[in-house]
């Protein structure tokens, strides 16, 4: 019998990352092409088909050897209908029937889910979360998202919106959020949020070595610079990193009290800050969550790195095909 494979697609506003995996989830072929999102949904779907064709060609396999394909898509969606309702990074992208649009071209099954939840499936089955039944994945990037496994089941909620930790309210009067509220955790704990905290303190007259690196142009400040300045002992960078970690720690104390997880995995680009951030996160969560719960919960970094999106999508597709949405 011929070998069979699974495709995982990570659909981003800038790039489409695609991976071809064998049935043991080892990567056989990987590629990245531009999404060209400004050309509209029909064009993006064509780009996905191009990525699939290139993967098969480079991997030297026929499409009949593909058993299923999973896709992680940011924004609101309905995984049962294969419908992407809205995605903030894609112009003109509303009510796109991703699965129905692609199905006529392929014999294999296609499944979509939210990008964060797809990463969760990957970390749960193939990464830091292997063997756990109660865990969360937080993705700390330009924004903040989470996916939840509770008693061995991935939580979806009534409108498939469970896990929106970025909109957990932390302040009665805080930074405005595009959700319509203000003081949301993601406005502070994210790459953009941490940089904004830094900028606020500069405006109050504080100084930092980063001023020299950016010719005092605050628009050039990045989260990575704050990590680098932290390593040099820059007082403002240390303060901002600690404040960010403390806020995330309070947010996680709420999560730990509510869900009683045994593991919280921190992924996404900003997780590269590592213990600079996580030490204060752990201290704060330990000090403010219920002792019994927090003493049984570890906070760790994600393991899958840049492959989290594609591998997660492949794991998710395999799971849907063989077992439905649960484990
Ligand atoms: Zn919000």
mmCIF file of C-alpha atoms and ligand atoms in Angstrom:
data_model
loop_
_atom_site.group_PDB
_atom_site.id
_atom_site.type_symbol
_atom_site.label_atom_id
_atom_site.label_comp_id
_atom_site.label_asym_id
_atom_site.label_seq_id
_atom_site.Cartn_x
_atom_site.Cartn_y
_atom_site.Cartn_z
ATOM 1 C CA UNK A 1 0.000 0.000 0.000
ATOM 2 C CA UNK A 2 1.136 3.541 -0.740
ATOM 3 C CA UNK A 3 2.169 5.816 2.141
ATOM 4 C CA UNK A 4 -0.407 8.416 3.128
ATOM 5 C CA UNK A 5 0.062 12.016 4.246
ATOM 6 C CA UNK A 6 -1.708 14.917 5.947
ATOM 7 C CA UNK A 7 -1.501 18.594 4.961
ATOM 8 C CA UNK A 8 -1.492 21.408 7.520
ATOM 9 C CA UNK A 9 -2.064 25.034 6.454
ATOM 10 C CA UNK A 10 -1.383 28.089 8.610
ATOM 11 C CA UNK A 11 -3.263 30.934 6.931
ATOM 12 C CA UNK A 12 -1.861 34.309 7.977
ATOM 13 C CA UNK A 13 -2.522 37.827 6.731
ATOM 14 C CA UNK A 14 0.954 37.997 5.141
ATOM 15 C CA UNK A 15 2.018 34.382 4.546
ATOM 16 C CA UNK A 16 0.498 30.995 3.899
ATOM 17 C CA UNK A 17 2.629 28.352 5.603
ATOM 18 C CA UNK A 18 2.008 24.820 4.417
ATOM 19 C CA UNK A 19 3.372 21.501 5.686
ATOM 20 C CA UNK A 20 3.158 17.943 4.400
ATOM 21 C CA UNK A 21 3.289 15.421 7.247
ATOM 22 C CA UNK A 22 3.401 11.633 7.347
ATOM 23 C CA UNK A 23 1.008 9.662 9.570
ATOM 24 C CA UNK A 24 3.495 9.958 12.464
ATOM 25 C CA UNK A 25 3.407 13.775 12.019
ATOM 26 C CA UNK A 26 7.000 14.071 10.847
ATOM 27 C CA UNK A 27 7.398 16.969 8.388
ATOM 28 C CA UNK A 28 8.121 15.702 4.872
ATOM 29 C CA UNK A 29 7.926 19.025 3.046
ATOM 30 C CA UNK A 30 7.287 22.629 4.099
ATOM 31 C CA UNK A 31 6.845 25.882 2.244
ATOM 32 C CA UNK A 32 5.758 29.482 2.699
ATOM 33 C CA UNK A 33 4.106 31.633 0.019
ATOM 34 C CA UNK A 34 2.598 35.123 0.166
ATOM 35 C CA UNK A 35 -1.114 35.232 1.006
ATOM 36 C CA UNK A 36 -1.736 38.318 -1.178
ATOM 37 C CA UNK A 37 -4.758 38.988 1.037
ATOM 38 C CA UNK A 38 -5.411 42.388 -0.574
ATOM 39 C CA UNK A 39 -6.524 40.549 -3.759
ATOM 40 C CA UNK A 40 -9.619 39.192 -1.963
ATOM 41 C CA UNK A 41 -10.927 35.831 -0.724
ATOM 42 C CA UNK A 42 -11.155 34.070 -4.122
ATOM 43 C CA UNK A 43 -7.500 34.835 -4.780
ATOM 44 C CA UNK A 44 -6.439 33.651 -1.310
ATOM 45 C CA UNK A 45 -8.234 30.326 -1.920
ATOM 46 C CA UNK A 46 -6.310 30.006 -5.216
ATOM 47 C CA UNK A 47 -3.072 30.627 -3.328
ATOM 48 C CA UNK A 48 -3.963 27.801 -0.924
ATOM 49 C CA UNK A 49 -4.498 25.462 -3.893
ATOM 50 C CA UNK A 50 -1.127 26.537 -5.283
ATOM 51 C CA UNK A 51 0.529 25.717 -1.941
ATOM 52 C CA UNK A 52 -1.094 22.243 -1.932
ATOM 53 C CA UNK A 53 0.062 21.556 -5.502
ATOM 54 C CA UNK A 54 3.626 22.678 -4.739
ATOM 55 C CA UNK A 55 3.776 20.572 -1.567
ATOM 56 C CA UNK A 56 2.753 17.431 -3.455
ATOM 57 C CA UNK A 57 5.133 18.158 -6.321
ATOM 58 C CA UNK A 58 8.121 18.799 -4.060
ATOM 59 C CA UNK A 59 7.269 15.794 -1.894
ATOM 60 C CA UNK A 60 6.978 13.609 -4.995
ATOM 61 C CA UNK A 61 3.545 12.350 -4.018
ATOM 62 C CA UNK A 62 0.120 12.249 -5.685
ATOM 63 C CA UNK A 63 -2.918 14.018 -4.236
ATOM 64 C CA UNK A 64 -4.600 10.602 -3.850
ATOM 65 C CA UNK A 65 -2.056 9.916 -1.073
ATOM 66 C CA UNK A 66 -3.433 12.796 1.019
ATOM 67 C CA UNK A 67 -5.955 11.611 3.623
ATOM 68 C CA UNK A 68 -7.002 15.023 4.982
ATOM 69 C CA UNK A 69 -6.070 18.685 5.245
ATOM 70 C CA UNK A 70 -6.418 21.029 8.221
ATOM 71 C CA UNK A 71 -6.292 24.814 8.199
ATOM 72 C CA UNK A 72 -5.833 27.338 10.996
ATOM 73 C CA UNK A 73 -7.547 30.653 10.231
ATOM 74 C CA UNK A 74 -7.514 33.728 12.480
ATOM 75 C CA UNK A 75 -10.808 35.329 13.503
ATOM 76 C CA UNK A 76 -14.362 34.115 13.987
ATOM 77 C CA UNK A 77 -15.355 30.868 12.332
ATOM 78 C CA UNK A 78 -17.650 27.860 12.424
ATOM 79 C CA UNK A 79 -15.570 24.664 12.272
ATOM 80 C CA UNK A 80 -18.669 22.468 11.740
ATOM 81 C CA UNK A 81 -19.775 24.404 8.639
ATOM 82 C CA UNK A 82 -16.224 25.089 7.445
ATOM 83 C CA UNK A 83 -17.172 28.751 7.427
ATOM 84 C CA UNK A 84 -14.797 31.634 8.155
ATOM 85 C CA UNK A 85 -17.165 34.351 9.381
ATOM 86 C CA UNK A 86 -14.742 37.239 9.763
ATOM 87 C CA UNK A 87 -10.980 37.653 9.852
ATOM 88 C CA UNK A 88 -9.490 41.021 10.780
ATOM 89 C CA UNK A 89 -6.286 40.521 8.750
ATOM 90 C CA UNK A 90 -8.022 39.849 5.420
ATOM 91 C CA UNK A 91 -9.655 42.742 3.510
ATOM 92 C CA UNK A 92 -13.165 41.928 2.231
ATOM 93 C CA UNK A 93 -13.149 38.588 4.024
ATOM 94 C CA UNK A 94 -16.694 37.929 5.276
ATOM 95 C CA UNK A 95 -18.680 34.683 5.388
ATOM 96 C CA UNK A 96 -16.137 32.744 3.318
ATOM 97 C CA UNK A 97 -17.193 29.091 2.936
ATOM 98 C CA UNK A 98 -13.601 27.867 2.915
ATOM 99 C CA UNK A 99 -14.353 24.137 3.015
ATOM 100 C CA UNK A 100 -17.169 24.237 0.438
ATOM 101 C CA UNK A 101 -15.072 26.389 -1.915
ATOM 102 C CA UNK A 102 -12.092 24.022 -1.799
ATOM 103 C CA UNK A 103 -13.937 20.673 -1.627
ATOM 104 C CA UNK A 104 -14.718 20.353 -5.372
ATOM 105 C CA UNK A 105 -10.992 20.281 -6.149
ATOM 106 C CA UNK A 106 -10.024 17.437 -3.827
ATOM 107 C CA UNK A 107 -10.962 13.907 -2.834
ATOM 108 C CA UNK A 108 -9.624 14.302 0.719
ATOM 109 C CA UNK A 109 -11.454 15.810 3.715
ATOM 110 C CA UNK A 110 -10.806 19.446 4.696
ATOM 111 C CA UNK A 111 -11.260 20.935 8.170
ATOM 112 C CA UNK A 112 -10.801 24.457 9.497
ATOM 113 C CA UNK A 113 -10.482 25.879 12.998
ATOM 114 C CA UNK A 114 -9.305 29.010 14.724
ATOM 115 C CA UNK A 115 -5.512 29.492 14.452
ATOM 116 C CA UNK A 116 -4.928 29.479 18.223
ATOM 117 C CA UNK A 117 -6.996 26.325 18.745
ATOM 118 C CA UNK A 118 -5.132 24.585 15.935
ATOM 119 C CA UNK A 119 -1.847 25.427 17.718
ATOM 120 C CA UNK A 120 -3.381 23.964 20.870
ATOM 121 C CA UNK A 121 -4.068 20.625 19.139
ATOM 122 C CA UNK A 122 -0.418 20.546 18.020
ATOM 123 C CA UNK A 123 1.082 21.320 21.437
ATOM 124 C CA UNK A 124 -1.373 18.930 23.134
ATOM 125 C CA UNK A 125 -0.686 15.920 20.912
ATOM 126 C CA UNK A 126 2.895 16.528 19.738
ATOM 127 C CA UNK A 127 4.445 19.220 21.950
ATOM 128 C CA UNK A 128 4.643 20.429 25.546
ATOM 129 C CA UNK A 129 1.124 19.205 26.408
ATOM 130 C CA UNK A 130 1.536 15.493 25.623
ATOM 131 C CA UNK A 131 -0.284 13.304 28.141
ATOM 132 C CA UNK A 132 -2.195 16.115 29.878
ATOM 133 C CA UNK A 133 -5.997 16.296 30.177
ATOM 134 C CA UNK A 134 -6.344 19.826 31.594
ATOM 135 C CA UNK A 135 -4.256 22.450 29.858
ATOM 136 C CA UNK A 136 -4.240 25.832 28.168
ATOM 137 C CA UNK A 137 -2.161 27.261 25.370
ATOM 138 C CA UNK A 138 -1.648 31.012 25.373
ATOM 139 C CA UNK A 139 -0.352 32.614 22.183
ATOM 140 C CA UNK A 140 1.517 35.805 22.940
ATOM 141 C CA UNK A 141 2.146 37.603 19.687
ATOM 142 C CA UNK A 142 0.957 40.916 18.304
ATOM 143 C CA UNK A 143 -2.235 39.962 20.207
ATOM 144 C CA UNK A 144 -3.164 37.483 22.936
ATOM 145 C CA UNK A 145 -5.269 34.355 22.463
ATOM 146 C CA UNK A 146 -5.813 31.010 24.136
ATOM 147 C CA UNK A 147 -7.134 27.520 23.579
ATOM 148 C CA UNK A 148 -8.378 25.273 26.371
ATOM 149 C CA UNK A 149 -8.453 21.512 26.942
ATOM 150 C CA UNK A 150 -10.690 20.675 29.912
ATOM 151 C CA UNK A 151 -11.068 17.096 31.167
ATOM 152 C CA UNK A 152 -9.673 15.847 27.867
ATOM 153 C CA UNK A 153 -11.962 17.926 25.635
ATOM 154 C CA UNK A 154 -11.148 21.041 23.632
ATOM 155 C CA UNK A 155 -13.558 23.794 24.702
ATOM 156 C CA UNK A 156 -15.472 25.586 21.937
ATOM 157 C CA UNK A 157 -18.436 27.310 23.582
ATOM 158 C CA UNK A 158 -21.805 28.324 22.136
ATOM 159 C CA UNK A 159 -20.379 30.390 19.260
ATOM 160 C CA UNK A 160 -16.982 28.614 19.083
ATOM 161 C CA UNK A 161 -15.505 31.649 20.890
ATOM 162 C CA UNK A 162 -14.260 30.047 24.128
ATOM 163 C CA UNK A 163 -10.753 31.021 25.205
ATOM 164 C CA UNK A 164 -10.723 34.735 24.329
ATOM 165 C CA UNK A 165 -8.430 35.552 27.235
ATOM 166 C CA UNK A 166 -7.158 38.641 25.418
ATOM 167 C CA UNK A 167 -10.489 40.298 26.226
ATOM 168 C CA UNK A 168 -10.472 39.414 29.916
ATOM 169 C CA UNK A 169 -11.182 42.718 31.636
ATOM 170 C CA UNK A 170 -8.378 43.833 33.936
ATOM 171 C CA UNK A 171 -9.210 47.523 34.507
ATOM 172 C CA UNK A 172 -12.476 49.426 34.868
ATOM 173 C CA UNK A 173 -10.958 52.290 32.880
ATOM 174 C CA UNK A 174 -8.179 51.162 30.592
ATOM 175 C CA UNK A 175 -6.842 51.234 27.060
ATOM 176 C CA UNK A 176 -9.631 51.026 24.479
ATOM 177 C CA UNK A 177 -9.933 47.672 22.686
ATOM 178 C CA UNK A 178 -11.294 46.936 19.211
ATOM 179 C CA UNK A 179 -13.846 44.605 20.853
ATOM 180 C CA UNK A 180 -15.644 47.756 22.047
ATOM 181 C CA UNK A 181 -14.613 47.414 25.676
ATOM 182 C CA UNK A 182 -11.533 48.787 27.413
ATOM 183 C CA UNK A 183 -8.904 47.556 29.845
ATOM 184 C CA UNK A 184 -8.676 44.140 28.115
ATOM 185 C CA UNK A 185 -5.662 41.962 29.035
ATOM 186 C CA UNK A 186 -4.461 41.746 25.415
ATOM 187 C CA UNK A 187 -4.087 45.530 25.256
ATOM 188 C CA UNK A 188 -1.282 45.180 27.824
ATOM 189 C CA UNK A 189 0.012 41.631 27.513
ATOM 190 C CA UNK A 190 1.037 41.279 23.861
ATOM 191 C CA UNK A 191 3.963 42.570 21.829
ATOM 192 C CA UNK A 192 1.973 45.702 20.933
ATOM 193 C CA UNK A 193 0.699 46.089 24.513
ATOM 194 C CA UNK A 194 4.141 45.853 26.103
ATOM 195 C CA UNK A 195 5.581 48.370 23.623
ATOM 196 C CA UNK A 196 2.681 50.733 24.435
ATOM 197 C CA UNK A 197 3.433 50.449 28.161
ATOM 198 C CA UNK A 198 7.038 51.323 27.372
ATOM 199 C CA UNK A 199 6.010 54.333 25.246
ATOM 200 C CA UNK A 200 3.686 55.621 28.011
ATOM 201 C CA UNK A 201 6.561 55.630 30.469
ATOM 202 C CA UNK A 202 8.831 57.442 27.994
ATOM 203 C CA UNK A 203 6.147 60.110 27.651
ATOM 204 C CA UNK A 204 6.181 60.495 31.426
ATOM 205 C CA UNK A 205 9.831 61.496 31.062
ATOM 206 C CA UNK A 206 11.524 58.166 31.776
ATOM 207 C CA UNK A 207 14.667 57.276 29.797
ATOM 208 C CA UNK A 208 16.086 54.053 28.417
ATOM 209 C CA UNK A 209 19.012 52.775 26.368
ATOM 210 C CA UNK A 210 16.395 52.010 23.686
ATOM 211 C CA UNK A 211 16.183 55.763 23.025
ATOM 212 C CA UNK A 212 19.690 55.623 21.545
ATOM 213 C CA UNK A 213 18.874 52.532 19.452
ATOM 214 C CA UNK A 214 15.817 54.148 17.869
ATOM 215 C CA UNK A 215 17.101 57.737 17.527
ATOM 216 C CA UNK A 216 14.343 58.581 20.052
ATOM 217 C CA UNK A 217 11.608 57.579 17.590
ATOM 218 C CA UNK A 218 9.084 55.637 19.740
ATOM 219 C CA UNK A 219 7.484 54.114 16.626
ATOM 220 C CA UNK A 220 10.639 52.035 16.104
ATOM 221 C CA UNK A 221 10.491 50.319 19.502
ATOM 222 C CA UNK A 222 9.869 46.545 19.399
ATOM 223 C CA UNK A 223 9.183 43.894 22.056
ATOM 224 C CA UNK A 224 12.501 42.260 21.117
ATOM 225 C CA UNK A 225 14.364 45.498 21.931
ATOM 226 C CA UNK A 226 12.771 45.511 25.380
ATOM 227 C CA UNK A 227 14.131 41.974 25.950
ATOM 228 C CA UNK A 228 17.596 43.079 24.791
ATOM 229 C CA UNK A 229 17.558 46.169 27.016
ATOM 230 C CA UNK A 230 16.348 43.965 29.910
ATOM 231 C CA UNK A 231 19.466 41.807 29.481
ATOM 232 C CA UNK A 232 21.613 44.954 29.798
ATOM 233 C CA UNK A 233 19.872 45.809 33.072
ATOM 234 C CA UNK A 234 18.052 48.827 31.603
ATOM 235 C CA UNK A 235 15.799 49.924 34.479
ATOM 236 C CA UNK A 236 12.833 50.920 32.345
ATOM 237 C CA UNK A 237 12.943 47.688 30.318
ATOM 238 C CA UNK A 238 13.077 45.625 33.537
ATOM 239 C CA UNK A 239 10.133 47.561 34.971
ATOM 240 C CA UNK A 240 8.000 47.154 31.827
ATOM 241 C CA UNK A 241 8.813 43.439 31.543
ATOM 242 C CA UNK A 242 7.891 42.903 35.194
ATOM 243 C CA UNK A 243 4.647 44.895 34.917
ATOM 244 C CA UNK A 244 3.665 42.906 31.831
ATOM 245 C CA UNK A 245 4.487 39.634 33.565
ATOM 246 C CA UNK A 246 2.564 40.669 36.665
ATOM 247 C CA UNK A 247 -0.583 41.490 34.667
ATOM 248 C CA UNK A 248 -0.392 38.175 32.836
ATOM 249 C CA UNK A 249 0.110 36.485 36.216
ATOM 250 C CA UNK A 250 -3.103 38.051 37.553
ATOM 251 C CA UNK A 251 -4.931 36.979 34.391
ATOM 252 C CA UNK A 252 -3.641 33.426 34.801
ATOM 253 C CA UNK A 253 -4.569 33.377 38.497
ATOM 254 C CA UNK A 254 -8.179 33.923 37.342
ATOM 255 C CA UNK A 255 -7.820 31.180 34.745
ATOM 256 C CA UNK A 256 -6.275 28.760 37.260
ATOM 257 C CA UNK A 257 -9.108 29.402 39.750
ATOM 258 C CA UNK A 258 -11.753 28.979 37.052
ATOM 259 C CA UNK A 259 -10.451 25.913 35.200
ATOM 260 C CA UNK A 260 -7.958 24.178 37.531
ATOM 261 C CA UNK A 261 -5.503 23.240 34.731
ATOM 262 C CA UNK A 262 -2.329 21.224 35.327
ATOM 263 C CA UNK A 263 -0.382 22.938 32.551
ATOM 264 C CA UNK A 264 -0.324 26.370 30.911
ATOM 265 C CA UNK A 265 1.784 26.551 27.756
ATOM 266 C CA UNK A 266 3.015 29.953 26.586
ATOM 267 C CA UNK A 267 3.619 30.167 22.819
ATOM 268 C CA UNK A 268 3.697 32.816 20.084
ATOM 269 C CA UNK A 269 6.484 35.177 19.038
ATOM 270 C CA UNK A 270 6.659 37.073 22.330
ATOM 271 C CA UNK A 271 7.187 33.863 24.320
ATOM 272 C CA UNK A 272 10.814 34.243 23.174
ATOM 273 C CA UNK A 273 11.148 36.604 26.169
ATOM 274 C CA UNK A 274 11.151 33.354 28.187
ATOM 275 C CA UNK A 275 11.963 33.606 31.877
ATOM 276 C CA UNK A 276 12.451 37.383 31.649
ATOM 277 C CA UNK A 277 8.661 37.448 31.488
ATOM 278 C CA UNK A 278 7.615 34.079 32.908
ATOM 279 C CA UNK A 279 9.381 34.344 36.254
ATOM 280 C CA UNK A 280 7.116 37.247 37.277
ATOM 281 C CA UNK A 281 4.095 35.500 35.710
ATOM 282 C CA UNK A 282 4.657 32.407 37.867
ATOM 283 C CA UNK A 283 5.324 34.415 41.045
ATOM 284 C CA UNK A 284 2.139 36.462 40.609
ATOM 285 C CA UNK A 285 -0.062 33.487 39.701
ATOM 286 C CA UNK A 286 1.305 31.519 42.685
ATOM 287 C CA UNK A 287 0.693 34.426 45.053
ATOM 288 C CA UNK A 288 -2.888 35.125 43.926
ATOM 289 C CA UNK A 289 -4.492 31.870 42.738
ATOM 290 C CA UNK A 290 -5.908 29.312 45.160
ATOM 291 C CA UNK A 291 -2.950 27.473 46.679
ATOM 292 C CA UNK A 292 -4.165 23.941 45.934
ATOM 293 C CA UNK A 293 -4.829 24.817 42.283
ATOM 294 C CA UNK A 294 -1.655 26.826 41.650
ATOM 295 C CA UNK A 295 0.590 24.246 43.334
ATOM 296 C CA UNK A 296 -0.629 21.690 40.759
ATOM 297 C CA UNK A 297 -0.241 23.943 37.709
ATOM 298 C CA UNK A 298 3.002 24.398 35.762
ATOM 299 C CA UNK A 299 3.599 27.315 33.379
ATOM 300 C CA UNK A 300 5.974 26.340 30.549
ATOM 301 C CA UNK A 301 7.102 27.516 27.114
ATOM 302 C CA UNK A 302 5.679 25.978 23.935
ATOM 303 C CA UNK A 303 7.789 23.406 22.082
ATOM 304 C CA UNK A 304 6.668 23.479 18.455
ATOM 305 C CA UNK A 305 7.986 26.939 17.521
ATOM 306 C CA UNK A 306 7.453 28.117 13.947
ATOM 307 C CA UNK A 307 5.890 24.761 12.992
ATOM 308 C CA UNK A 308 3.060 25.086 15.573
ATOM 309 C CA UNK A 309 0.538 26.332 12.998
ATOM 310 C CA UNK A 310 1.070 23.762 10.249
ATOM 311 C CA UNK A 311 1.673 20.749 12.493
ATOM 312 C CA UNK A 312 -1.277 21.773 14.676
ATOM 313 C CA UNK A 313 -3.533 21.993 11.617
ATOM 314 C CA UNK A 314 -2.429 18.519 10.499
ATOM 315 C CA UNK A 315 -3.039 17.049 13.977
ATOM 316 C CA UNK A 316 -6.450 18.759 14.097
ATOM 317 C CA UNK A 317 -7.467 17.376 10.684
ATOM 318 C CA UNK A 318 -6.382 13.859 11.684
ATOM 319 C CA UNK A 319 -8.348 14.158 14.930
ATOM 320 C CA UNK A 320 -11.524 15.432 13.208
ATOM 321 C CA UNK A 321 -11.350 12.713 10.571
ATOM 322 C CA UNK A 322 -10.903 9.868 13.016
ATOM 323 C CA UNK A 323 -12.473 10.956 16.301
ATOM 324 C CA UNK A 324 -14.572 14.085 15.867
ATOM 325 C CA UNK A 325 -13.538 17.235 17.717
ATOM 326 C CA UNK A 326 -12.746 15.461 21.022
ATOM 327 C CA UNK A 327 -9.700 13.399 21.831
HETATM 328 ZN ZN1 LIG B 1 -11.218 43.573 24.133
#
